[in-house]
Short mmCIF file of C-alpha atoms in Angstrom, two decimals:
data_model
loop_
_atom_site.label_atom_id
_atom_site.label_comp_id
_atom_site.label_asym_id
_atom_site.label_seq_id
_atom_site.Cartn_x
_atom_site.Cartn_y
_atom_site.Cartn_z
CA MET A 1 194.70 0.98 305.76
CA SER A 2 193.89 4.19 303.86
CA LEU A 3 193.18 2.09 300.79
CA LEU A 4 190.78 -0.04 302.84
CA LEU A 5 188.98 3.01 304.23
CA SER A 6 188.57 4.63 300.85
CA ARG A 7 187.17 1.38 299.48
CA ARG A 8 184.65 1.28 302.32
CA ARG A 9 183.73 4.90 301.70
CA LEU A 10 183.20 4.04 298.07
CA ILE A 11 180.93 1.14 298.96
CA GLY A 12 179.08 3.47 301.34
CA ALA A 13 178.61 6.05 298.61
CA LEU A 14 177.26 3.43 296.25
CA GLY A 15 174.66 2.29 298.79
CA ALA A 16 171.91 4.70 297.82
CA SER A 17 169.42 3.79 300.55
CA ALA A 18 169.40 5.51 303.93
CA GLY A 19 169.95 2.12 305.54
CA GLY A 20 172.99 1.54 303.40
CA LEU A 21 174.42 4.90 304.44
CA ALA A 22 173.75 4.22 308.12
CA ALA A 23 175.50 0.87 307.83
CA ALA A 24 178.46 2.50 306.10
CA GLY A 25 178.67 5.01 308.97
CA CYS A 26 178.82 2.14 311.45
CA ASP A 27 181.55 0.52 309.39
CA ARG A 28 183.61 3.70 309.43
CA ILE A 29 183.43 3.86 313.21
CA ALA A 30 184.23 0.14 313.33
CA ALA A 31 187.26 0.54 311.08
CA SER A 32 188.76 3.54 312.93
CA PRO A 33 192.14 2.86 314.56
CA SER A 34 190.94 3.82 318.06
CA THR A 35 187.97 1.43 317.86
CA GLN A 36 190.23 -1.35 316.65
CA ALA A 37 192.72 -0.66 319.47
CA LEU A 38 189.92 -0.89 322.03
CA LEU A 39 188.65 -4.13 320.53
CA GLY A 40 192.19 -5.52 320.43
CA PHE A 41 192.26 -5.11 324.19
CA GLY A 42 189.37 -7.58 324.37
CA GLN A 43 191.40 -10.12 322.38
CA ARG A 44 194.41 -9.89 324.70
CA LEU A 45 192.09 -10.18 327.71
CA THR A 46 190.58 -13.38 326.27
CA TYR A 47 194.02 -14.92 325.63
CA SER A 48 195.20 -14.07 329.15
CA ALA A 49 191.95 -15.20 330.78
CA GLN A 50 192.05 -18.57 329.03
CA ARG A 51 195.69 -19.08 329.97
CA ILE A 52 194.74 -18.27 333.60
CA VAL A 53 191.65 -20.49 333.96
CA MET A 54 193.11 -23.32 331.89
CA ASP A 55 195.54 -25.82 333.31
CA ARG A 56 198.48 -25.66 330.88
CA THR A 57 198.21 -29.38 330.24
CA ALA A 58 194.39 -29.58 330.32
CA LEU A 59 193.40 -31.94 327.52
CA ALA A 60 190.93 -31.17 324.77
CA PRO A 61 188.03 -33.64 324.96
CA GLU A 62 188.77 -36.96 323.29
CA TYR A 63 185.96 -38.98 321.75
CA GLY A 64 185.18 -42.63 321.03
CA ALA A 65 185.28 -44.22 317.59
CA ALA A 66 181.45 -44.14 317.48
CA ASP A 67 181.48 -40.33 317.75
CA MET A 68 183.52 -39.76 314.60
CA SER A 69 182.13 -37.74 311.69
CA PRO A 70 181.05 -40.05 308.85
CA LEU A 71 182.70 -37.68 306.41
CA PHE A 72 185.39 -35.19 307.44
CA ARG A 73 185.20 -32.29 305.02
CA VAL A 74 188.34 -30.92 303.40
CA ASN A 75 188.81 -27.23 304.05
CA GLY A 76 191.26 -24.53 303.02
CA ASN A 77 193.61 -25.58 300.24
CA ALA A 78 192.90 -29.10 298.98
CA THR A 79 196.44 -29.38 297.58
CA PRO A 80 199.52 -27.14 297.37
CA GLY A 81 199.27 -27.66 293.61
CA THR A 82 202.95 -27.08 292.89
CA ASP A 83 205.22 -29.24 290.70
CA ALA A 84 207.52 -29.87 293.65
CA TYR A 85 204.61 -31.12 295.75
CA ALA A 86 203.28 -33.28 292.90
CA ALA A 87 206.74 -34.89 292.65
CA HIS A 88 206.66 -35.65 296.39
CA VAL A 89 203.22 -37.26 296.05
CA ALA A 90 204.40 -39.26 293.01
CA ASN A 91 207.28 -40.90 294.90
CA GLY A 92 205.45 -41.29 298.19
CA PHE A 93 207.32 -38.46 299.94
CA ALA A 94 210.54 -40.53 299.84
CA ASP A 95 212.72 -37.44 299.26
CA TRP A 96 210.65 -35.16 301.44
CA ARG A 97 212.28 -33.85 304.65
CA LEU A 98 210.85 -32.00 307.60
CA VAL A 99 213.24 -29.20 308.52
CA VAL A 100 213.49 -28.13 312.16
CA ASP A 101 215.54 -24.96 312.58
CA GLY A 102 215.62 -21.43 313.96
CA LEU A 103 216.45 -21.00 317.64
CA VAL A 104 217.41 -24.63 318.22
CA ALA A 105 220.68 -26.18 319.33
CA ARG A 106 220.51 -29.08 316.82
CA PRO A 107 218.75 -28.32 313.50
CA LEU A 108 217.12 -31.43 312.05
CA ALA A 109 216.02 -32.72 308.67
CA LEU A 110 213.81 -35.79 309.15
CA SER A 111 212.38 -38.18 306.60
CA LEU A 112 208.75 -39.28 306.80
CA ASP A 113 209.90 -42.79 307.81
CA GLN A 114 211.94 -41.38 310.69
CA ILE A 115 208.90 -39.43 311.86
CA ARG A 116 206.63 -42.47 311.60
CA GLN A 117 209.09 -44.57 313.59
CA ALA A 118 209.33 -42.01 316.38
CA PRO A 119 207.00 -42.20 319.41
CA ARG A 120 203.43 -41.45 318.38
CA ARG A 121 200.17 -40.35 319.92
CA THR A 122 196.73 -41.26 318.61
CA GLN A 123 193.72 -39.15 319.55
CA ILE A 124 190.10 -38.77 318.44
CA THR A 125 189.39 -35.07 318.68
CA ARG A 126 187.06 -32.41 317.42
CA HIS A 127 188.10 -29.97 314.71
CA ASP A 128 186.32 -26.63 315.14
CA CYS A 129 186.33 -24.36 312.13
CA VAL A 130 186.22 -20.62 312.80
CA GLU A 131 183.12 -20.55 310.57
CA GLY A 132 181.14 -22.58 313.10
CA TRP A 133 181.12 -26.16 311.83
CA SER A 134 182.94 -29.01 313.54
CA ALA A 135 184.00 -32.55 312.68
CA ILE A 136 185.46 -35.38 314.76
CA GLY A 137 188.38 -37.43 313.45
CA GLN A 138 191.23 -39.62 314.60
CA TRP A 139 194.79 -38.37 314.31
CA THR A 140 198.12 -40.15 314.79
CA GLY A 141 201.41 -38.32 314.86
CA LEU A 142 204.62 -37.28 316.49
CA PRO A 143 204.20 -35.09 319.58
CA LEU A 144 205.68 -31.70 318.67
CA GLY A 145 207.17 -31.35 322.17
CA LEU A 146 209.30 -34.47 321.64
CA LEU A 147 210.60 -33.09 318.35
CA LEU A 148 211.46 -29.76 319.96
CA LYS A 149 213.26 -31.49 322.83
CA GLN A 150 215.24 -33.47 320.27
CA ALA A 151 216.25 -30.26 318.50
CA GLY A 152 216.89 -28.45 321.81
CA LEU A 153 215.15 -25.06 322.02
CA ARG A 154 217.39 -22.11 322.78
CA PRO A 155 216.29 -19.98 325.76
CA GLN A 156 215.27 -17.07 323.51
CA ALA A 157 212.69 -19.21 321.66
CA ARG A 158 209.13 -18.12 322.42
CA TYR A 159 207.07 -19.26 319.44
CA ILE A 160 207.01 -22.11 316.95
CA VAL A 161 206.33 -21.15 313.33
CA LEU A 162 205.02 -23.83 310.94
CA HIS A 163 205.91 -23.20 307.31
CA CYS A 164 203.61 -24.92 304.80
CA ALA A 165 203.86 -26.05 301.18
CA ASP A 166 200.50 -24.52 300.19
CA SER A 167 199.78 -20.91 299.39
CA PHE A 168 196.94 -18.59 298.46
CA GLY A 169 198.07 -16.77 295.34
CA SER A 170 201.64 -15.74 296.07
CA ARG A 171 201.24 -15.86 299.88
CA PRO A 172 202.44 -19.06 301.52
CA TYR A 173 200.34 -20.51 304.32
CA TYR A 174 201.93 -20.54 307.74
CA GLU A 175 200.87 -20.64 311.36
CA SER A 176 202.44 -20.18 314.78
CA ILE A 177 201.76 -21.20 318.37
CA ASP A 178 203.22 -20.34 321.75
CA LEU A 179 205.35 -22.77 323.73
CA VAL A 180 202.47 -23.69 326.07
CA ASP A 181 200.62 -25.18 323.12
CA ALA A 182 203.79 -26.45 321.39
CA PHE A 183 204.63 -28.67 324.38
CA HIS A 184 201.01 -29.65 325.10
CA PRO A 185 200.67 -33.45 325.05
CA GLN A 186 197.96 -33.39 322.36
CA THR A 187 199.91 -31.11 320.01
CA ILE A 188 201.17 -33.47 317.33
CA LEU A 189 202.47 -33.43 313.78
CA ALA A 190 199.92 -35.88 312.39
CA TRP A 191 200.88 -38.25 309.57
CA ALA A 192 197.75 -40.43 309.76
CA MET A 193 194.04 -39.67 309.92
CA ASN A 194 191.24 -42.14 310.67
CA GLY A 195 193.76 -45.00 310.53
CA ALA A 196 195.12 -44.22 307.04
CA PRO A 197 198.09 -42.16 305.85
CA LEU A 198 197.13 -38.49 305.76
CA ALA A 199 195.35 -37.75 302.46
CA VAL A 200 196.47 -34.88 300.22
CA GLY A 201 193.24 -32.99 300.98
CA HIS A 202 193.95 -33.15 304.70
CA GLY A 203 197.56 -31.99 304.49
CA ALA A 204 199.84 -34.89 303.47
CA PRO A 205 202.39 -35.77 304.55
CA LEU A 206 202.21 -33.86 307.85
CA ARG A 207 199.76 -31.48 309.49
CA LEU A 208 199.71 -29.79 312.86
CA ARG A 209 197.05 -30.72 315.38
CA VAL A 210 196.82 -28.14 318.15
CA GLU A 211 193.59 -29.34 319.69
CA ARG A 212 192.71 -26.41 321.94
CA GLN A 213 192.53 -23.97 319.04
CA LEU A 214 190.42 -23.45 315.91
CA GLY A 215 190.82 -25.03 312.49
CA TYR A 216 192.96 -22.36 310.81
CA LYS A 217 195.73 -23.07 313.33
CA GLN A 218 195.87 -26.74 312.18
CA ALA A 219 198.45 -26.03 309.46
CA LYS A 220 198.51 -28.57 306.61
CA TYR A 221 201.46 -29.57 304.35
CA VAL A 222 203.99 -28.68 307.09
CA MET A 223 207.49 -28.45 305.60
CA ARG A 224 209.46 -26.64 308.26
CA VAL A 225 209.24 -26.09 312.01
CA GLU A 226 211.05 -22.92 313.08
CA ALA A 227 211.65 -21.70 316.63
CA VAL A 228 211.59 -17.89 316.88
CA SER A 229 211.75 -15.22 319.57
CA THR A 230 209.20 -12.95 317.89
CA LEU A 231 206.48 -13.32 315.26
CA ALA A 232 207.17 -9.84 313.87
CA ASN A 233 209.80 -11.01 311.38
CA SER A 234 207.85 -13.86 309.78
CA TYR A 235 205.77 -13.06 306.68
CA GLY A 236 203.18 -10.37 307.55
CA GLY A 237 204.18 -10.38 311.22
CA LYS A 238 200.86 -11.36 312.80
CA GLY A 239 201.69 -15.02 313.26
CA GLY A 240 199.67 -16.69 310.53
CA TYR A 241 198.29 -16.44 307.01
CA TRP A 242 194.72 -15.60 308.05
CA GLU A 243 195.98 -13.32 310.81
CA ASP A 244 198.00 -11.36 308.23
CA VAL A 245 195.49 -11.13 305.41
CA ALA A 246 192.12 -10.87 307.17
CA GLY A 247 192.70 -9.91 310.80
CA TYR A 248 191.81 -13.27 312.36
CA GLN A 249 192.91 -13.65 315.96
CA TRP A 250 196.35 -15.16 316.48
CA TYR A 251 195.12 -16.87 319.63
CA ALA A 252 192.28 -19.06 318.36
CA GLY A 253 191.24 -20.73 321.61
CA ILE A 254 187.79 -19.18 321.33
CA MET B 1 152.59 -2.06 355.76
CA PRO B 2 151.26 1.32 354.73
CA THR B 3 147.52 1.64 354.40
CA PRO B 4 146.22 1.89 350.83
CA SER B 5 145.60 5.59 351.23
CA ALA B 6 149.27 6.11 352.11
CA LEU B 7 150.35 4.57 348.79
CA PRO B 8 151.45 6.87 346.01
CA GLN B 9 148.72 7.86 343.57
CA GLY B 10 148.67 8.08 339.80
CA GLY B 11 150.55 11.20 338.73
CA ASP B 12 153.03 10.99 341.61
CA LEU B 13 156.74 10.97 340.85
CA VAL B 14 158.30 7.90 342.51
CA GLN B 15 161.77 6.36 342.66
CA ARG B 16 161.47 3.29 340.45
CA HIS B 17 164.91 1.97 339.46
CA ARG B 18 168.00 1.96 341.64
CA LEU B 19 171.41 2.98 340.28
CA PRO B 20 172.83 -0.56 339.73
CA THR B 21 169.74 -1.50 337.71
CA ARG B 22 169.98 1.61 335.57
CA LEU B 23 173.73 1.29 335.02
CA TRP B 24 173.49 -2.37 334.11
CA HIS B 25 170.48 -1.78 331.86
CA TRP B 26 172.37 0.63 329.59
CA LEU B 27 175.66 -1.27 329.57
CA ASN B 28 173.70 -4.40 328.79
CA ALA B 29 171.66 -2.68 326.08
CA LEU B 30 174.90 -1.71 324.34
CA SER B 31 176.57 -5.09 324.71
CA VAL B 32 173.48 -7.12 323.73
CA ILE B 33 172.93 -5.08 320.57
CA VAL B 34 176.61 -5.38 319.53
CA MET B 35 176.60 -9.10 320.41
CA LEU B 36 173.44 -9.74 318.39
CA MET B 37 174.65 -7.84 315.31
CA SER B 38 178.17 -9.30 315.33
CA GLY B 39 176.71 -12.72 316.17
CA LEU B 40 174.51 -12.63 313.08
CA MET B 41 177.63 -11.85 311.02
CA ILE B 42 179.40 -14.85 312.58
CA PHE B 43 176.36 -17.03 311.84
CA ASN B 44 176.55 -15.92 308.20
CA ALA B 45 179.88 -17.76 307.90
CA HIS B 46 178.04 -21.07 308.24
CA PRO B 47 174.23 -20.64 308.19
CA HIS B 48 173.46 -24.21 309.26
CA LEU B 49 172.68 -25.59 312.72
CA TYR B 50 173.06 -29.14 314.01
CA TRP B 51 172.49 -31.17 317.16
CA GLY B 52 175.17 -33.29 318.80
CA GLN B 53 178.93 -33.26 319.27
CA PHE B 54 179.81 -32.22 315.70
CA GLY B 55 178.16 -30.84 312.58
CA ALA B 56 179.47 -29.82 309.18
CA ASN B 57 178.13 -29.64 305.63
CA PRO B 58 177.89 -33.41 305.03
CA ASP B 59 175.97 -33.87 308.30
CA HIS B 60 172.27 -33.59 309.06
CA SER B 61 171.29 -30.02 309.96
CA TRP B 62 168.02 -28.90 311.52
CA LEU B 63 168.16 -25.31 310.26
CA ASP B 64 169.60 -23.88 307.06
CA ILE B 65 169.38 -20.47 305.48
CA TYR B 66 169.58 -20.72 301.70
CA PRO B 67 169.17 -18.05 299.03
CA GLY B 68 165.62 -16.78 299.50
CA HIS B 69 164.39 -19.39 301.96
CA VAL B 70 164.87 -20.88 305.41
CA ARG B 71 164.51 -24.56 306.23
CA ILE B 72 163.58 -25.59 309.78
CA GLY B 73 163.31 -29.37 309.93
CA PRO B 74 160.82 -30.34 307.22
CA LEU B 75 159.50 -26.79 306.95
CA HIS B 76 160.57 -24.54 304.07
CA ILE B 77 159.79 -20.86 304.61
CA PRO B 78 160.24 -18.44 301.70
CA THR B 79 162.10 -15.30 302.81
CA PRO B 80 162.88 -13.39 299.62
CA GLY B 81 164.61 -10.08 300.32
CA LEU B 82 164.70 -10.73 304.09
CA LEU B 83 166.94 -13.73 304.75
CA GLY B 84 169.36 -15.42 302.40
CA VAL B 85 170.14 -12.39 300.28
CA THR B 86 172.96 -11.45 297.94
CA PRO B 87 173.67 -7.72 298.22
CA ALA B 88 174.71 -5.96 295.01
CA GLY B 89 178.41 -6.57 294.55
CA GLY B 90 178.60 -8.68 297.73
CA ARG B 91 178.50 -12.38 298.55
CA PHE B 92 175.49 -14.41 299.67
CA VAL B 93 174.61 -13.80 303.32
CA ALA B 94 171.98 -15.41 305.54
CA PHE B 95 171.23 -12.25 307.54
CA PRO B 96 171.15 -9.01 305.52
CA PRO B 97 173.79 -6.23 305.86
CA LEU B 98 171.46 -3.92 307.83
CA LEU B 99 171.39 -6.39 310.73
CA THR B 100 175.06 -7.37 310.89
CA LEU B 101 178.23 -5.85 312.29
CA PRO B 102 180.27 -5.20 310.19
CA SER B 103 177.63 -4.75 307.51
CA HIS B 104 179.73 -6.44 304.81
CA TYR B 105 180.90 -10.04 305.11
CA ASP B 106 183.76 -9.98 307.62
CA LEU B 107 183.96 -12.98 309.95
CA ALA B 108 187.28 -11.94 311.51
CA GLY B 109 186.01 -8.40 312.21
CA ALA B 110 182.74 -9.67 313.69
CA ARG B 111 184.63 -12.03 315.99
CA VAL B 112 186.78 -9.17 317.29
CA TRP B 113 183.61 -7.19 318.15
CA HIS B 114 181.86 -10.24 319.60
CA PHE B 115 184.65 -11.23 321.97
CA ALA B 116 185.46 -7.68 323.10
CA PHE B 117 181.81 -6.92 323.95
CA ALA B 118 181.41 -10.35 325.54
CA TRP B 119 183.49 -8.91 328.40
CA LEU B 120 181.05 -5.99 328.69
CA LEU B 121 178.19 -8.49 328.78
CA VAL B 122 179.73 -10.84 331.34
CA VAL B 123 181.56 -8.63 333.85
CA PRO B 124 178.74 -6.13 334.58
CA GLY B 125 176.28 -9.05 334.29
CA LEU B 126 178.01 -10.95 337.07
CA ALA B 127 178.20 -7.80 339.20
CA PHE B 128 174.47 -7.23 338.68
CA LEU B 129 173.70 -10.85 339.64
CA VAL B 130 175.67 -10.49 342.87
CA TRP B 131 174.00 -7.17 343.68
CA GLY B 132 170.57 -8.54 342.76
CA VAL B 133 170.94 -11.44 345.17
CA LEU B 134 172.66 -9.61 348.05
CA GLY B 135 170.58 -6.44 347.63
CA ARG B 136 167.43 -8.58 347.51
CA HIS B 137 166.38 -6.95 344.23
CA PHE B 138 165.55 -10.29 342.62
CA ARG B 139 163.65 -11.61 345.60
CA ARG B 140 161.70 -8.43 346.21
CA ASP B 141 160.98 -7.32 342.64
CA LEU B 142 161.29 -10.32 340.30
CA LEU B 143 160.15 -13.35 342.32
CA PRO B 144 156.49 -14.05 341.47
CA ARG B 145 154.20 -13.66 344.50
CA PRO B 146 151.86 -16.47 345.55
CA GLY B 147 148.93 -16.54 343.17
CA GLU B 148 150.61 -14.58 340.42
CA LEU B 149 151.50 -17.75 338.54
CA GLN B 150 147.94 -19.12 338.66
CA PRO B 151 146.45 -19.47 335.18
CA ARG B 152 143.60 -17.11 336.02
CA HIS B 153 145.97 -14.32 337.06
CA LEU B 154 148.26 -14.97 334.11
CA LEU B 155 145.36 -14.93 331.66
CA ALA B 156 143.99 -11.71 333.12
CA ASP B 157 147.40 -10.08 332.76
CA ILE B 158 147.81 -11.33 329.20
CA ARG B 159 144.33 -10.00 328.37
CA ALA B 160 145.13 -6.62 329.90
CA HIS B 161 148.39 -6.40 327.91
CA ALA B 162 146.62 -7.41 324.71
CA ARG B 163 144.15 -4.57 325.24
CA LEU B 164 147.08 -2.26 326.02
CA ARG B 165 145.69 -1.61 329.50
CA PHE B 166 148.73 -1.18 331.70
CA PRO B 167 148.71 -0.95 335.49
CA THR B 168 148.13 2.54 336.87
CA GLY B 169 148.56 4.25 340.20
CA ALA B 170 150.03 2.22 343.05
CA ALA B 171 149.71 -0.99 340.98
CA ALA B 172 152.40 0.38 338.64
CA LEU B 173 154.90 0.50 341.54
CA HIS B 174 155.67 -3.19 341.03
CA TYR B 175 156.38 -5.33 338.00
CA ASN B 176 153.36 -7.27 336.81
CA ILE B 177 153.71 -11.02 336.30
CA LEU B 178 154.44 -10.81 332.57
CA GLN B 179 157.23 -8.34 333.28
CA LYS B 180 158.61 -10.58 336.03
CA LEU B 181 158.60 -13.59 333.71
CA ALA B 182 160.16 -11.64 330.83
CA TYR B 183 162.90 -9.97 332.91
CA GLY B 184 163.50 -13.14 334.93
CA GLY B 185 163.71 -15.16 331.72
CA VAL B 186 166.31 -12.79 330.31
CA ILE B 187 168.38 -12.54 333.51
CA PHE B 188 168.25 -16.17 334.63
CA VAL B 189 167.76 -18.17 331.40
CA LEU B 190 168.69 -16.36 328.19
CA LEU B 191 171.76 -14.41 329.34
CA PRO B 192 173.38 -17.28 331.28
CA GLY B 193 172.36 -19.51 328.36
CA VAL B 194 174.15 -17.45 325.69
CA VAL B 195 177.24 -17.00 327.86
CA LEU B 196 177.61 -20.68 328.78
CA THR B 197 176.86 -21.99 325.28
CA GLY B 198 179.26 -19.36 323.92
CA LEU B 199 182.00 -20.70 326.18
CA THR B 200 181.13 -24.26 325.08
CA MET B 201 181.99 -23.35 321.49
CA SER B 202 185.52 -22.39 322.55
CA PRO B 203 187.97 -25.28 322.06
CA GLY B 204 190.14 -23.78 324.81
CA MET B 205 187.28 -23.62 327.31
CA ASP B 206 186.22 -27.19 326.44
CA ALA B 207 189.67 -28.31 327.60
CA ALA B 208 189.46 -26.17 330.76
CA TRP B 209 185.82 -26.94 331.62
CA PRO B 210 184.79 -30.21 329.90
CA TRP B 211 181.50 -30.24 331.86
CA LEU B 212 180.25 -27.54 329.49
CA LEU B 213 179.98 -30.14 326.71
CA THR B 214 178.12 -32.53 329.00
CA LEU B 215 175.73 -29.77 330.03
CA PHE B 216 174.70 -28.87 326.49
CA GLY B 217 175.18 -32.24 324.76
CA GLY B 218 178.07 -31.28 322.51
CA ARG B 219 179.47 -28.34 320.62
CA ALA B 220 177.03 -28.44 317.71
CA SER B 221 174.12 -28.49 320.20
CA ALA B 222 175.68 -25.62 322.13
CA ARG B 223 175.88 -23.60 318.91
CA SER B 224 172.19 -24.30 318.22
CA ILE B 225 171.18 -23.32 321.76
CA HIS B 226 173.40 -20.23 321.54
CA PHE B 227 171.49 -19.18 318.41
CA LEU B 228 168.09 -19.92 319.97
CA CYS B 229 168.94 -17.94 323.13
CA ALA B 230 170.14 -15.06 320.94
CA MET B 231 166.86 -15.16 318.98
CA GLY B 232 165.05 -15.14 322.34
CA LEU B 233 166.99 -12.03 323.35
CA ALA B 234 166.20 -10.40 319.99
CA ALA B 235 162.50 -11.19 320.46
CA PHE B 236 162.61 -9.77 324.01
CA LEU B 237 164.33 -6.64 322.72
CA LEU B 238 161.64 -6.02 320.09
CA VAL B 239 158.72 -6.59 322.50
CA HIS B 240 160.49 -4.57 325.19
CA LEU B 241 160.95 -1.59 322.86
CA LEU B 242 157.32 -1.87 321.71
CA MET B 243 156.12 -1.89 325.32
CA VAL B 244 158.26 1.15 326.17
CA VAL B 245 156.70 3.03 323.26
CA LEU B 246 153.18 1.96 324.22
CA ALA B 247 153.60 2.66 327.93
CA GLY B 248 154.88 6.21 327.42
CA PRO B 249 158.47 6.33 326.13
CA LEU B 250 159.58 9.59 327.81
CA ASN B 251 158.44 8.53 331.27
CA GLU B 252 159.89 5.02 330.82
CA ILE B 253 163.24 6.20 329.47
CA ARG B 254 163.53 8.87 332.17
CA SER B 255 162.91 6.24 334.84
CA MET B 256 165.79 4.18 333.47
CA ILE B 257 168.11 7.21 333.34
CA THR B 258 167.30 9.17 336.52
CA GLY B 259 165.34 6.48 338.33
CA ARG B 260 162.24 8.68 338.71
CA TYR B 261 158.97 7.50 337.27
CA ARG B 262 155.59 9.21 337.12
CA LEU B 263 152.90 6.71 338.06
CA PRO B 264 150.36 6.56 335.24
CA LYS B 265 146.89 7.93 336.05
CA GLY B 266 144.13 5.44 335.62
CA PRO B 267 140.35 5.57 335.65
CA ARG B 268 140.27 4.80 339.39
CA SER B 269 143.32 6.65 340.66
#
């Protein structure tokens, strides 16, 4: 934090114009811990308010085939880019396993074929990027709630953490959701998109679709599903890669 | 009805704004300015607007901000140094650092500001709406009177404003028609418009209230309307501030703080 502030002060000092200095002053107020605490209150209020007005099983809008985006842009990492991942792609994910562990009664390791043969849900939904663009696509996958019932959540479990094969630099991507969203009927681990096996750019072999939240929650290249009681012990502790590195909201329903 | 001679004269100190109006005005001023500045930062993350249910880079946009120029439909407007700038050492931004909160590119930070101050916009706004209806403020002070909307009256008022001739004496006790239309437009069109289109962009709210998408014709359309309403509020803010300066800033600002307003003296009062 002190490093961040000093960097901002430096940028402020470099801005020679009066306007630049005024803006830097605003930024210093904005970055102060008390301002951030006050603003954080707004975030918690939004999360609570949405959970109150929203039926827990209220469905995200589903669209018809005619509404689909002609081209669904790839965003975030376009591939994990590791040797291990390349080997999985080369043999069609035959040796790949989805690990389900943490606070579960029966840890699982499932092959892609087992996942594809399990009950599935197909939905045409809208993907809303935090940046403001949106695209509509069709997703088919295994409802996460079914998987969690199979594994048997322990009573202490409060969140589901999705560990991914991709990373930014040395920081692996990950995301997490609460149990309301984990057991929501539209929350699936998608293995197909627009009627074809999930492409590498879109997160092959498996990506999360949690349709009532923004794009950065839709973790790609999911390798492991972990049930936890707290998010504090995973990676940076804020519940997701973007939450940890850039302060994005953990609850991305807005 | 008091007789004309019983009406206050130019130079008299009168009670102009009631407490709820004054309170809401300042809370709203703060929240609207923070919302506009953080909103411009959020817009910078994807400076393209679309109509319909979806819209992303491969799709047809109706507005783009590119380095040094803005495209609106077929129209290309050069905006060097104003819009589509790359600050020294920074990344390309549609709206320049002086207008955005935070000033540097920070989508996550801007969203935190935007959604915290959204509560300050909505909660006092709803309270003001309830008070305005029950307390008859809207009906008494903002509803145009018969004849006020006739072209002749409107034109006369526009002409008077253009010549910077503002109502004086007892005539300044009430809002003129341009004020009524401007304040009414903000209270009943632009503010509800930004709030509802803002909610429509929330994937959570779309699940809770799917009628929002029907109302605005999709999320991409809602984002476009959200931007247009915000630009309308920005335009109102600029004209409003200009009018305050022209009409006598100390008297106007005092009336919005203490409620008391000195009626301007005119040639006939």
